[in-house]
Coordinates of C-alpha atoms in Angstrom, one line a residue:
Chain J
M1 CA -8.9 -4.3 9.4
T2 CA -10.6 -2.4 12.3
A3 CA -9.4 -3.5 15.7
P4 CA -6.2 -4.7 16.2
T5 CA -6.2 -8.4 16.9
P6 CA -3.1 -10.3 18.4
L7 CA -2.1 -11.3 14.7
D8 CA -2.2 -7.5 13.5
Q9 CA -0.1 -6.1 16.4
A10 CA 2.5 -9.1 15.9
L11 CA 3.0 -8.2 12.5
P12 CA 5.4 -4.8 12.4
A13 CA 7.5 -6.4 15.2
T14 CA 8.5 -9.0 12.4
S15 CA 10.6 -6.0 10.7
G16 CA 12.9 -5.7 13.9
T17 CA 15.9 -4.0 13.4
D18 CA 18.8 -5.8 14.9
E19 CA 17.6 -9.0 12.9
P20 CA 20.6 -10.0 10.9
P21 CA 19.9 -9.4 7.1
D22 CA 19.9 -12.7 5.9
L23 CA 17.2 -13.6 8.3
R24 CA 13.8 -14.9 7.0
P25 CA 11.0 -12.9 8.3
P26 CA 9.0 -15.3 10.7
S27 CA 7.0 -17.9 8.5
S28 CA 3.0 -18.0 8.2
W29 CA 2.7 -20.3 10.7
K30 CA 4.9 -18.8 13.5
L31 CA 2.4 -15.5 12.8
V32 CA -0.8 -17.6 13.0
W33 CA 0.5 -19.5 16.0
R34 CA 0.6 -15.9 17.9
D35 CA -3.1 -15.7 17.5
R36 CA -4.7 -17.1 20.6
R37 CA -8.1 -18.3 19.2
A38 CA -6.0 -19.9 15.9
R39 CA -3.7 -21.8 18.5
A40 CA -7.1 -22.9 20.0
G41 CA -8.3 -24.1 17.0
A42 CA -5.0 -25.7 16.0
V43 CA -4.9 -27.6 19.2
V44 CA -8.1 -28.9 18.8
I45 CA -7.5 -29.9 15.1
L46 CA -4.5 -32.0 16.5
L47 CA -6.3 -33.5 19.0
F48 CA -8.9 -34.8 16.7
A49 CA -6.1 -36.1 14.3
L50 CA -4.4 -37.9 17.1
V51 CA -7.4 -39.4 17.9
A52 CA -8.2 -40.7 14.4
L53 CA -4.6 -41.8 14.0
L54 CA -4.5 -43.9 17.8
A55 CA -8.0 -44.9 17.7
P56 CA -7.0 -48.5 18.3
L57 CA -4.9 -47.6 21.5
I58 CA -7.2 -45.3 22.8
A59 CA -10.7 -46.8 22.6
P60 CA -11.3 -48.4 25.6
Y61 CA -13.5 -51.4 24.3
H62 CA -14.4 -52.7 20.6
P63 CA -16.9 -50.4 19.2
L64 CA -19.4 -53.2 18.4
E65 CA -18.4 -55.0 21.5
R66 CA -22.0 -55.7 23.7
L67 CA -21.3 -55.0 27.2
V68 CA -22.5 -56.9 29.8
G69 CA -22.8 -55.7 33.3
P70 CA -21.7 -57.7 36.4
D71 CA -25.5 -58.7 37.1
G72 CA -25.0 -60.3 33.5
D73 CA -27.6 -58.0 32.0
L74 CA -27.1 -56.2 28.9
L75 CA -25.8 -52.6 29.6
R76 CA -28.3 -51.4 27.3
L77 CA -28.8 -47.4 27.2
Q78 CA -26.3 -45.9 30.2
P79 CA -26.3 -42.8 30.4
P80 CA -22.6 -41.0 30.7
S81 CA -20.6 -42.2 33.4
L82 CA -16.8 -42.3 34.5
E83 CA -17.0 -45.9 32.9
H84 CA -18.8 -45.1 29.7
P85 CA -18.3 -41.4 29.3
F86 CA -20.7 -41.0 26.5
G87 CA -23.0 -43.4 27.6
T88 CA -24.3 -46.7 25.9
S89 CA -26.4 -47.9 23.0
N90 CA -29.1 -50.0 23.2
Y91 CA -27.2 -53.2 21.9
G92 CA -25.0 -52.1 24.9
R93 CA -22.4 -51.0 22.8
D94 CA -19.6 -48.3 24.4
L95 CA -20.2 -44.7 22.4
F96 CA -17.0 -43.3 23.8
S97 CA -15.4 -46.2 21.4
Q98 CA -17.6 -45.7 18.8
A99 CA -17.0 -41.8 18.6
I100 CA -13.4 -42.4 18.9
W101 CA -13.4 -44.9 15.6
G102 CA -16.0 -42.8 14.2
T103 CA -13.8 -39.9 14.0
R104 CA -11.2 -41.8 12.6
R105 CA -13.6 -42.6 9.6
T106 CA -15.2 -39.3 9.2
L107 CA -11.7 -37.2 9.1
Q108 CA -10.2 -39.8 7.1
V109 CA -13.4 -39.2 4.3
G110 CA -13.4 -35.6 5.2
V111 CA -9.6 -35.1 4.5
I112 CA -9.7 -37.1 1.4
A113 CA -12.7 -35.3 -0.3
A114 CA -11.4 -31.6 0.7
V115 CA -7.9 -32.4 -1.0
V116 CA -9.6 -34.1 -3.9
A117 CA -12.2 -31.2 -4.2
V118 CA -9.2 -28.6 -4.0
V119 CA -7.0 -30.1 -6.2
I120 CA -9.4 -30.6 -8.8
G121 CA -10.9 -26.8 -8.3
T122 CA -7.5 -25.3 -7.9
N123 CA -6.3 -26.7 -11.1
I124 CA -9.5 -25.9 -13.1
G125 CA -9.2 -22.2 -11.4
L126 CA -5.6 -22.3 -12.5
I127 CA -6.1 -23.0 -16.1
A128 CA -9.4 -20.8 -16.6
G129 CA -7.9 -17.9 -15.5
F130 CA -4.8 -18.1 -17.1
A131 CA -5.8 -19.2 -20.6
G132 CA -8.8 -17.0 -21.0
G133 CA -10.7 -17.2 -24.3
W134 CA -12.8 -20.3 -24.9
V135 CA -11.4 -22.8 -22.5
E136 CA -12.1 -20.1 -19.7
Q137 CA -15.7 -20.0 -20.7
V138 CA -16.4 -23.7 -20.7
L139 CA -14.7 -24.2 -17.4
M140 CA -16.6 -21.5 -15.9
R141 CA -20.0 -22.5 -17.4
L142 CA -19.2 -26.1 -15.8
N143 CA -18.4 -24.6 -12.8
D144 CA -22.1 -22.8 -12.9
A145 CA -23.6 -25.9 -13.4
A146 CA -21.5 -27.2 -10.2
L147 CA -22.9 -24.2 -8.5
A148 CA -26.1 -25.0 -9.0
L149 CA -25.9 -28.6 -7.7
P150 CA -27.6 -29.4 -4.8
F151 CA -25.4 -31.7 -2.8
V152 CA -27.8 -33.9 -1.1
P153 CA -29.6 -35.0 -3.9
L154 CA -26.6 -35.5 -6.1
A155 CA -25.5 -37.6 -3.5
I156 CA -28.1 -39.8 -3.3
V157 CA -28.5 -40.0 -6.9
L158 CA -24.7 -41.4 -7.0
I159 CA -25.3 -43.6 -3.8
G160 CA -28.2 -45.3 -5.6
T161 CA -26.8 -45.9 -8.7
L162 CA -23.3 -46.4 -8.0
G163 CA -23.4 -48.3 -4.6
R164 CA -22.6 -47.5 -1.2
S165 CA -18.9 -47.1 -0.9
D166 CA -16.5 -44.6 0.7
V167 CA -14.9 -43.6 -3.2
V168 CA -18.6 -42.6 -4.1
L169 CA -19.1 -40.6 -1.4
I170 CA -15.7 -38.7 -2.0
I171 CA -16.4 -38.4 -5.4
A172 CA -20.2 -36.7 -4.4
I173 CA -18.2 -34.5 -2.2
A174 CA -15.9 -33.4 -4.4
L175 CA -17.9 -33.3 -7.4
V176 CA -20.0 -30.3 -5.4
F177 CA -17.2 -28.4 -3.7
W178 CA -14.7 -28.1 -6.4
R179 CA -16.7 -25.1 -7.4
I180 CA -15.8 -22.9 -4.6
P181 CA -11.9 -23.1 -4.9
A182 CA -12.1 -22.8 -8.9
R183 CA -13.6 -19.4 -8.6
V184 CA -11.5 -18.1 -5.8
V185 CA -8.2 -19.6 -7.8
R186 CA -9.3 -17.9 -10.9
A187 CA -10.1 -14.7 -9.8
E188 CA -6.6 -14.7 -8.2
V189 CA -4.9 -15.8 -11.4
L190 CA -6.2 -13.2 -13.3
V191 CA -4.5 -10.3 -11.1
L192 CA -1.3 -12.3 -10.9
K193 CA -1.0 -12.8 -14.6
E194 CA -0.7 -9.1 -15.2
L195 CA 1.9 -8.7 -13.0
G196 CA 6.0 -7.9 -14.3
F197 CA 7.3 -11.5 -12.9
V198 CA 4.7 -13.4 -15.0
R199 CA 5.7 -11.0 -18.0
A200 CA 9.5 -11.5 -16.9
A201 CA 9.3 -15.3 -16.8
T202 CA 7.9 -15.3 -20.8
C203 CA 10.4 -13.2 -21.8
G204 CA 12.9 -15.9 -19.8
G205 CA 11.4 -18.3 -22.4
A206 CA 9.4 -20.0 -19.9
T207 CA 6.6 -22.3 -21.7
R208 CA 3.3 -21.4 -21.0
R209 CA 2.6 -24.6 -18.4
R210 CA 5.9 -23.5 -16.7
I211 CA 4.8 -19.8 -16.2
L212 CA 1.3 -21.2 -14.8
Y213 CA 3.0 -23.8 -12.3
R214 CA 5.9 -22.5 -11.2
Q215 CA 5.5 -19.1 -11.5
I216 CA 1.5 -18.3 -10.9
A217 CA 0.6 -21.6 -8.9
P218 CA 3.4 -20.9 -5.6
N219 CA 1.0 -17.7 -5.4
I220 CA -2.1 -19.4 -5.2
L221 CA -1.0 -21.9 -2.9
P222 CA -1.8 -20.6 0.4
Y223 CA -5.1 -19.9 -1.2
A224 CA -5.5 -23.2 -2.3
F225 CA -4.4 -24.6 1.3
L226 CA -6.9 -22.0 3.3
Y227 CA -9.6 -23.7 1.2
G228 CA -8.4 -26.9 2.0
M229 CA -8.9 -26.2 5.4
L230 CA -12.3 -24.7 5.1
L231 CA -13.4 -27.7 2.6
T232 CA -12.3 -30.4 5.2
A233 CA -15.0 -28.8 7.7
E234 CA -17.6 -28.9 5.0
A235 CA -16.7 -32.3 4.0
V236 CA -17.0 -33.9 7.6
I237 CA -20.2 -32.1 7.9
A238 CA -21.4 -33.4 4.4
E239 CA -20.1 -37.2 5.4
A240 CA -22.4 -36.4 8.8
T241 CA -25.3 -35.4 6.6
L242 CA -25.1 -38.6 4.3
S243 CA -24.5 -41.0 7.3
F244 CA -27.2 -39.5 9.2
L245 CA -29.6 -40.2 6.1
G246 CA -28.4 -43.6 6.1
F247 CA -26.0 -43.4 2.9
A248 CA -23.0 -44.7 4.5
P249 CA -21.7 -47.9 3.8
R250 CA -23.3 -50.9 5.8
D251 CA -20.4 -51.7 8.4
A252 CA -19.2 -48.1 8.1
L253 CA -18.8 -46.4 11.8
S254 CA -18.8 -42.8 11.5
L255 CA -20.0 -39.8 13.5
G256 CA -22.6 -39.4 11.6
T257 CA -23.4 -43.2 11.7
I258 CA -24.1 -42.9 15.2
M259 CA -26.4 -40.4 14.9
F260 CA -28.1 -42.6 12.6
D261 CA -28.3 -45.5 14.9
A262 CA -29.4 -43.0 17.4
F263 CA -32.4 -42.1 15.3
S264 CA -33.4 -45.4 13.8
S265 CA -33.1 -46.9 17.0
Q266 CA -36.4 -44.5 18.0
Q267 CA -34.6 -44.3 21.6
I268 CA -33.6 -40.8 21.0
R269 CA -36.0 -39.1 23.4
Q270 CA -34.6 -41.2 26.3
A271 CA -31.2 -41.8 25.3
W272 CA -30.2 -37.9 24.6
W273 CA -26.4 -38.7 25.2
W274 CA -26.2 -41.1 22.2
P275 CA -27.0 -38.1 19.4
L276 CA -25.7 -35.4 21.8
F277 CA -21.9 -36.4 21.8
P278 CA -21.2 -37.3 18.6
G279 CA -22.8 -34.2 17.2
L280 CA -20.8 -31.8 19.8
M281 CA -17.5 -33.5 18.4
I282 CA -18.5 -32.4 14.6
M283 CA -19.0 -29.2 16.0
A284 CA -15.8 -28.8 17.9
F285 CA -14.0 -29.8 14.7
V286 CA -15.8 -27.8 12.5
V287 CA -15.0 -24.1 14.8
A288 CA -11.4 -25.3 15.4
V289 CA -10.8 -25.3 11.8
S290 CA -12.7 -22.0 11.3
L291 CA -10.7 -20.2 14.0
L292 CA -7.4 -21.6 12.7
S293 CA -8.1 -20.8 9.0
E294 CA -9.8 -17.5 9.9
A295 CA -6.4 -16.5 11.3
Y296 CA -4.6 -17.8 8.5
E297 CA -7.1 -15.8 6.3
R298 CA -6.3 -12.5 8.0
L299 CA -2.8 -13.1 7.4
L300 CA -3.6 -14.0 3.7
S301 CA -4.7 -10.8 3.3
L302 CA -2.5 -8.7 5.0
E303 CA 0.4 -10.1 3.1
G304 CA -1.7 -9.4 -0.2
V305 CA -1.2 -5.4 1.0
D306 CA 2.2 -5.8 1.6
R307 CA 2.9 -7.2 -1.9
Chain B
M1 CA 29.0 9.0 -26.6
S2 CA 30.0 9.0 -30.1
A3 CA 28.9 5.0 -31.1
G4 CA 25.8 5.6 -33.1
N5 CA 24.4 7.1 -36.3
G6 CA 26.5 6.6 -39.1
T7 CA 28.3 3.2 -38.0
A8 CA 28.1 0.1 -40.3
G9 CA 27.1 -3.4 -39.9
M10 CA 23.9 -4.8 -38.5
P11 CA 22.0 -3.4 -36.1
A12 CA 21.5 -5.4 -32.9
V13 CA 17.6 -4.7 -32.8
S14 CA 15.3 -2.8 -35.3
A15 CA 12.0 -1.7 -36.1
D16 CA 10.6 -0.8 -39.5
D17 CA 7.2 1.1 -39.9
V18 CA 6.0 -0.8 -36.6
N19 CA 2.3 -0.1 -36.2
V20 CA 0.2 -1.4 -33.6
E21 CA -3.6 -1.6 -33.2
F22 CA -5.6 -2.6 -30.1
G23 CA -9.0 -3.5 -30.2
T24 CA -11.3 -1.9 -28.0
A25 CA -14.5 -4.1 -28.3
R26 CA -14.6 -7.7 -27.1
G27 CA -16.5 -11.0 -27.8
L28 CA -19.5 -10.2 -29.8
A29 CA -19.1 -6.4 -30.1
A30 CA -15.8 -7.1 -31.8
L31 CA -17.9 -8.6 -34.6
L32 CA -20.5 -5.9 -34.7
A33 CA -18.3 -3.2 -34.9
E34 CA -14.7 -2.8 -36.0
R35 CA -13.3 -0.3 -33.2
R36 CA -9.3 -0.3 -33.1
I37 CA -6.9 2.4 -32.1
R38 CA -3.9 2.7 -33.1
V39 CA -1.3 3.1 -30.4
L40 CA 2.0 3.1 -32.6
E41 CA 2.2 4.4 -35.9
D42 CA 5.0 4.0 -38.0
V43 CA 7.7 3.8 -35.6
S44 CA 11.0 3.2 -37.0
F45 CA 14.6 2.9 -35.3
A46 CA 17.3 0.7 -34.9
I47 CA 20.2 0.0 -32.0
Q48 CA 23.8 -1.0 -33.0
P49 CA 25.8 -3.1 -30.4
G50 CA 27.0 -0.9 -27.3
E51 CA 24.5 1.8 -28.3
I52 CA 22.0 3.6 -25.8
L53 CA 18.6 4.8 -27.4
G54 CA 16.6 6.6 -25.3
L55 CA 13.3 6.8 -25.5
G56 CA 11.3 9.7 -24.2
G57 CA 7.7 11.4 -24.2
E58 CA 4.4 11.9 -22.2
S59 CA 2.9 9.2 -20.3
G60 CA 0.5 7.3 -23.2
S61 CA 2.9 8.0 -25.9
G62 CA 3.2 4.6 -26.5
K63 CA 6.8 3.9 -25.2
S64 CA 6.1 0.7 -23.2
T65 CA 4.4 -0.5 -26.2
V66 CA 7.4 -0.3 -28.3
A67 CA 9.2 -2.2 -25.3
G68 CA 6.5 -4.9 -25.5
V69 CA 7.1 -5.3 -29.0
L70 CA 10.3 -5.7 -29.1
C71 CA 10.0 -8.4 -26.9
G72 CA 7.4 -10.1 -28.5
L73 CA 4.7 -9.1 -26.0
V74 CA 2.5 -6.9 -27.9
G75 CA 1.3 -8.2 -31.6
V76 CA 2.8 -5.8 -34.3
S77 CA -0.4 -5.4 -36.8
A78 CA 2.2 -4.0 -39.5
G79 CA 5.9 -3.5 -40.0
Q80 CA 8.8 -5.4 -39.1
V81 CA 10.8 -6.3 -35.9
R82 CA 14.1 -7.9 -36.3
V83 CA 16.4 -9.1 -33.5
G84 CA 19.6 -10.0 -34.7
G85 CA 18.9 -10.0 -38.1
Q86 CA 15.9 -11.9 -37.7
D87 CA 12.7 -11.2 -38.4
V88 CA 10.6 -12.1 -35.1
T89 CA 7.2 -9.9 -36.2
H90 CA 5.2 -12.5 -36.4
F91 CA 6.8 -15.5 -34.0
S92 CA 4.6 -17.4 -31.8
H93 CA 5.3 -18.2 -28.1
R94 CA 7.4 -21.3 -29.1
E95 CA 8.9 -19.7 -31.7
W96 CA 10.0 -16.9 -29.5
R97 CA 11.7 -19.3 -27.1
G98 CA 14.5 -19.4 -29.9
V99 CA 15.3 -15.8 -29.4
R100 CA 14.8 -15.3 -25.9
T101 CA 18.4 -15.4 -25.5
E102 CA 19.1 -12.2 -27.7
I103 CA 16.8 -10.0 -26.1
Q104 CA 15.7 -9.6 -22.4
L105 CA 13.2 -6.9 -20.9
I106 CA 13.9 -4.9 -17.8
F107 CA 10.3 -3.6 -16.0
Q108 CA 9.5 -0.6 -14.3
D109 CA 8.4 -1.9 -11.0
P110 CA 10.7 -3.7 -9.5
F111 CA 8.5 -4.8 -7.2
E112 CA 6.3 -6.7 -9.1
S113 CA 8.7 -7.9 -11.6
L114 CA 10.3 -10.4 -8.9
N115 CA 8.0 -13.1 -7.6
P116 CA 7.6 -13.3 -4.3
Q117 CA 8.1 -16.8 -3.6
F118 CA 11.4 -17.1 -5.3
T119 CA 14.6 -16.6 -3.8
V120 CA 17.2 -14.4 -5.6
F121 CA 18.8 -17.8 -7.0
A122 CA 15.5 -19.0 -8.4
S123 CA 14.5 -15.6 -10.1
V124 CA 17.7 -15.3 -11.6
A125 CA 18.1 -18.9 -12.7
E126 CA 14.9 -19.3 -14.1
P127 CA 15.6 -18.2 -17.6
L128 CA 18.9 -20.2 -17.4
V129 CA 16.1 -23.2 -16.4
S130 CA 13.2 -22.7 -18.8
L131 CA 15.4 -22.3 -21.7
G132 CA 17.8 -25.6 -20.4
L133 CA 20.6 -23.3 -21.0
C134 CA 22.7 -25.3 -19.1
A135 CA 23.7 -28.1 -16.8
K136 CA 22.3 -28.4 -12.9
D137 CA 25.9 -27.9 -11.6
E138 CA 26.7 -24.6 -13.9
L139 CA 23.7 -22.6 -12.4
V140 CA 25.4 -21.3 -9.2
P141 CA 28.2 -19.9 -11.3
R142 CA 26.3 -18.3 -14.3
V143 CA 23.7 -17.0 -11.6
I144 CA 26.9 -15.6 -9.1
D145 CA 28.2 -14.4 -12.6
A146 CA 25.1 -12.0 -13.3
L147 CA 24.6 -11.0 -10.0
D148 CA 28.0 -9.6 -10.5
K149 CA 27.5 -8.2 -13.8
A150 CA 24.8 -6.5 -12.2
E151 CA 27.0 -5.0 -9.4
L152 CA 25.3 -6.8 -6.2
R153 CA 28.2 -7.4 -4.5
P154 CA 29.2 -9.8 -2.7
P155 CA 26.9 -12.1 -5.1
S156 CA 27.0 -15.2 -2.8
A157 CA 25.2 -12.9 0.1
Y158 CA 21.8 -12.5 -2.3
L159 CA 21.3 -15.9 -3.6
N160 CA 18.9 -17.2 -0.7
R161 CA 17.4 -13.9 0.0
R162 CA 13.9 -13.0 -1.0
P163 CA 12.7 -10.0 -2.8
T164 CA 10.9 -9.1 0.4
S165 CA 14.1 -8.1 2.1
L166 CA 15.5 -6.1 -0.6
S167 CA 15.5 -2.4 -1.0
G168 CA 14.2 -1.4 -4.6
G169 CA 17.3 -0.4 -6.1
E170 CA 18.6 -4.1 -5.3
R171 CA 15.4 -5.4 -6.6
Q172 CA 16.2 -3.8 -9.8
R173 CA 19.4 -4.8 -10.0
V174 CA 18.0 -8.4 -9.3
A175 CA 15.8 -7.9 -12.3
I176 CA 19.3 -6.8 -14.8
A177 CA 21.0 -9.8 -13.5
R178 CA 18.0 -12.1 -14.5
A179 CA 18.3 -10.1 -17.6
L180 CA 21.7 -10.5 -17.9
V181 CA 22.0 -14.0 -17.0
V182 CA 21.5 -15.6 -20.8
N183 CA 24.0 -12.9 -22.0
P184 CA 21.4 -11.0 -24.4
S185 CA 22.9 -8.8 -26.9
V186 CA 20.1 -6.5 -26.4
L187 CA 18.4 -5.1 -23.3
V188 CA 15.0 -3.0 -23.2
A189 CA 14.6 -1.5 -20.0
D190 CA 11.2 0.1 -19.5
E191 CA 11.6 2.6 -17.4
P192 CA 13.6 0.9 -15.1
V193 CA 14.5 3.9 -12.7
S194 CA 11.0 5.7 -12.2
M195 CA 10.2 3.8 -8.9
L196 CA 13.7 4.8 -7.6
D197 CA 15.2 7.5 -5.5
P198 CA 17.8 9.6 -7.3
T199 CA 20.5 8.6 -6.3
T200 CA 19.8 4.9 -7.0
A201 CA 18.4 5.9 -10.0
V202 CA 22.0 7.5 -11.5
E203 CA 23.5 4.0 -10.1
I204 CA 21.3 2.0 -12.5
T205 CA 21.8 4.0 -15.3
S206 CA 25.7 4.1 -15.3
L207 CA 25.6 0.4 -14.7
L208 CA 23.5 0.2 -18.0
R209 CA 26.1 2.8 -19.5
R210 CA 28.9 0.1 -18.3
L211 CA 26.9 -2.8 -19.4
A212 CA 26.7 -1.2 -23.2
D213 CA 30.2 0.1 -23.2
D214 CA 32.0 -3.0 -21.6
L215 CA 30.1 -5.6 -23.2
G216 CA 28.7 -3.9 -26.1
V217 CA 25.0 -4.7 -25.4
A218 CA 22.6 -2.6 -27.2
I219 CA 20.1 -1.2 -24.9
L220 CA 16.9 0.5 -25.1
L221 CA 16.1 2.9 -22.3
I222 CA 12.4 4.2 -21.9
S223 CA 12.1 7.0 -19.6
H224 CA 10.0 9.7 -18.9
D225 CA 13.0 11.3 -17.8
L226 CA 14.7 13.7 -20.2
K227 CA 18.0 14.7 -17.8
L228 CA 18.4 10.9 -17.6
L229 CA 18.3 10.4 -21.1
G230 CA 20.6 13.0 -21.9
G231 CA 22.7 11.6 -19.4
V232 CA 23.3 8.2 -20.5
C233 CA 21.9 7.9 -23.7
D234 CA 23.9 8.3 -27.4
R235 CA 20.4 9.1 -29.5
V236 CA 17.3 9.8 -28.2
G237 CA 14.2 9.8 -29.8
I238 CA 11.0 11.6 -28.9
M239 CA 7.4 9.8 -29.0
Y240 CA 4.1 11.7 -29.2
L241 CA 0.6 9.5 -29.3
G242 CA 2.3 6.6 -30.9
R243 CA 4.9 8.3 -33.6
L244 CA 8.3 9.4 -33.3
V245 CA 8.6 13.3 -33.7
E246 CA 12.1 13.7 -33.7
T247 CA 15.6 11.4 -33.1
G248 CA 18.8 12.2 -33.5
S249 CA 22.1 12.4 -31.1
A250 CA 21.3 13.0 -27.2
S251 CA 22.8 16.6 -27.4
D252 CA 21.1 17.4 -30.9
V253 CA 17.7 16.6 -29.8
L254 CA 17.8 17.7 -26.0
R255 CA 20.0 20.8 -26.4
H256 CA 19.1 22.3 -29.8
A257 CA 15.3 20.4 -30.1
K258 CA 13.7 21.2 -33.3
H259 CA 10.1 19.7 -32.5
P260 CA 8.0 22.0 -30.8
Y261 CA 7.0 19.2 -28.7
T262 CA 10.7 18.5 -27.5
K263 CA 11.1 21.8 -26.9
L264 CA 8.2 21.8 -24.5
L265 CA 9.3 18.9 -22.7
V266 CA 12.9 20.2 -22.5
S267 CA 11.1 23.5 -20.9
A268 CA 9.6 21.6 -18.3
V269 CA 12.7 19.6 -16.9
P270 CA 12.7 20.8 -13.6
N271 CA 15.9 22.7 -12.2
V272 CA 17.4 22.2 -9.3
D273 CA 19.1 26.1 -8.8
P274 CA 16.7 28.3 -7.5
R275 CA 18.1 31.5 -9.1
L276 CA 17.9 30.1 -12.6
R277 CA 14.2 30.8 -13.6
R278 CA 12.9 30.3 -16.9
P279 CA 10.1 31.8 -18.4
R280 CA 8.1 28.8 -18.0
V281 CA 6.2 27.5 -21.3
V282 CA 3.2 25.2 -20.0
L283 CA 1.9 22.3 -22.4
K284 CA -1.5 23.0 -22.7
G285 CA -3.8 20.2 -22.6
A286 CA -3.3 16.8 -22.2
L287 CA -2.1 13.6 -24.5
P288 CA -5.0 13.2 -26.4
S289 CA -6.4 9.5 -26.6
P290 CA -5.2 7.5 -29.4
A291 CA -8.9 6.8 -29.7
H292 CA -9.6 10.4 -30.7
R293 CA -6.2 10.8 -33.0
P294 CA -6.2 14.7 -34.5
S295 CA -6.1 14.6 -38.6
G296 CA -3.0 15.7 -39.6
C297 CA -0.1 16.1 -37.5
P298 CA -1.1 14.8 -33.9
F299 CA 0.5 17.4 -32.1
H300 CA -1.1 20.2 -33.8
P301 CA -4.2 21.1 -31.6
R302 CA -1.6 21.8 -28.4
C303 CA 1.2 23.0 -30.6
P304 CA 2.1 27.0 -30.1
I305 CA 3.5 27.3 -34.1
A306 CA 0.8 25.2 -35.5
D307 CA -0.8 26.9 -38.8
G308 CA -4.2 26.4 -39.9
G309 CA -3.4 25.0 -43.3
G310 CA -1.0 22.0 -43.3
C311 CA -0.6 21.2 -39.8
A312 CA -4.1 20.2 -39.5
T313 CA -4.3 18.1 -42.8
T314 CA -1.3 16.2 -43.4
V315 CA 0.8 13.9 -41.3
P316 CA 4.3 15.4 -40.9
E317 CA 7.2 12.6 -41.9
L318 CA 10.6 12.3 -40.2
T319 CA 13.3 14.3 -42.1
G320 CA 16.7 14.8 -42.1
Q321 CA 19.8 13.2 -42.2
A322 CA 21.2 12.3 -38.2
H323 CA 18.5 14.5 -36.5
R324 CA 15.6 13.9 -38.0
C325 CA 12.2 15.8 -36.7
A326 CA 8.9 15.2 -37.9
C327 CA 7.4 19.0 -38.3
H328 CA 6.0 20.9 -41.0
R329 CA 6.9 24.3 -39.7
A330 CA 10.2 23.6 -37.7
G331 CA 12.6 24.7 -40.1
E332 CA 9.8 27.9 -40.9
I333 CA 10.5 29.6 -37.7
P334 CA 14.3 29.5 -36.7
D335 CA 13.6 31.9 -34.1
A336 CA 11.0 30.0 -32.3
E337 CA 13.7 28.2 -30.5
R338 CA 14.1 31.6 -28.8
S339 CA 10.8 31.8 -27.2
Y340 CA 10.9 28.5 -25.4
Q341 CA 14.5 29.3 -23.7

């Protein structure tokens, strides 16, 4: 906490004196919203979400439609224009429409995989940190094993044996990415379980499961949420990587498969626009997520000081 | 403040020759080398309903361990703990749940004893819900009743507040309300006011006194502040290195201390009157680590009246009737009291 950021400056104002005593301090989302960079990130993410949700309404063409020009020729490899902002492919398909539909699938896979990974990781971290003893040893050695897993080879093996499908893709991503939230959550639980309110809950007759999920878990939730955001970005990249390498289901259309098509058509030298725009979209999404999550992280660390 | 020593009837809570040992080595090292330190040694006391027993002593003397033992948070290696006549010494987490309504703990730090994510209502209602003590629609009246007993008024104004918007004293009252909501017969208060400012501290301790007098709750009040103990307790015990060295009525122990350690503690209590300057008797050295427990009387290396003989070899037992003291030489040197005053 060296240079004051908008977020830091916003905090003292929350303990204003003219507030009625019953008023709760501003929610963490309000505080994050005051950070300009976080706001930009949130807007971009919202935009992506809207595009994904409304893809059928926004897309000007069917993504696989082969477009024909007024002279009857196929519109092959047209550079970006007003009519086709992202250009066209060598089959005369509108790349803008493809990118919109691709966003939908990329986000779907990314978000679901991230949620699965965070739910698994958070629960394993909670149980390992709270139980201690051999349970913790077993779970954390499992975690070490996951840390040693190289993602792309694992995904290739899984897809090779289980077949190409979104489910396998999600399993591959979750199997690798649960490792980091599990570590972080366990470390956090080790701190929390020594605090007075946990002992107080013991004295209040709570079962161990109730202590873990009612007392400790709510204090972990912000961190799980933070990792959910970060892992969504990672999962989007992972999905794009695997799609680019050609491991997406055959008829799937995602930002990664567009780049795969560009690469496998061998037109990539002439048609620079083909892989460029989906690549830029992935980058924009990842940057937006990291802007938002960074502000959220800063807020969490400040709250940690308060506690 | 007369209730106490002689009264017959079953004590609300009692400890008999309780010993607590902690292992210092973990994992493989524990198998190779048996290194255990004794944190509590032969601690015995009983508290009657409506009585407040104070426990004093330096940091590290084992006061908080006593609190943990009574509430089943610390394992007992020898001795017996009884709550409401029931032997709870070796109860499991599950078995303890049946006794939780009898005994409740109030913590030292009100800033970490309340879950920051919980409203006051959720915090106070939690024991009722965990133990399944009452129906959902009874929760609000029971919580309001407990908040009222803890003198948070008006109670309904506190229900939806969170710990971050409460002062230290208010938080401690919420913690007291959470302890009272199950109508316990014993309260263990582990340094309940050491984090609070003096006026709030007095309010909290007089609240504890009223709980003992009006509701007949037996209270173990742990504090390093002898003045505070003298103000509210019926009886006081002084601990040194995991042993009780002196017990008796509050006035006996604090005004007519027998044990040299108690005398030194009393003389270290600060006085606000600048004209009253006592010759300062400084307690030499620090409390030794329980890992290197001195032989004989644990206090003898720091004791001003220790002789070279018995003090260094045999552990003194608590002797006496109502006012008990564990010292070889307390009786021998009647004028020792002079030199401290």
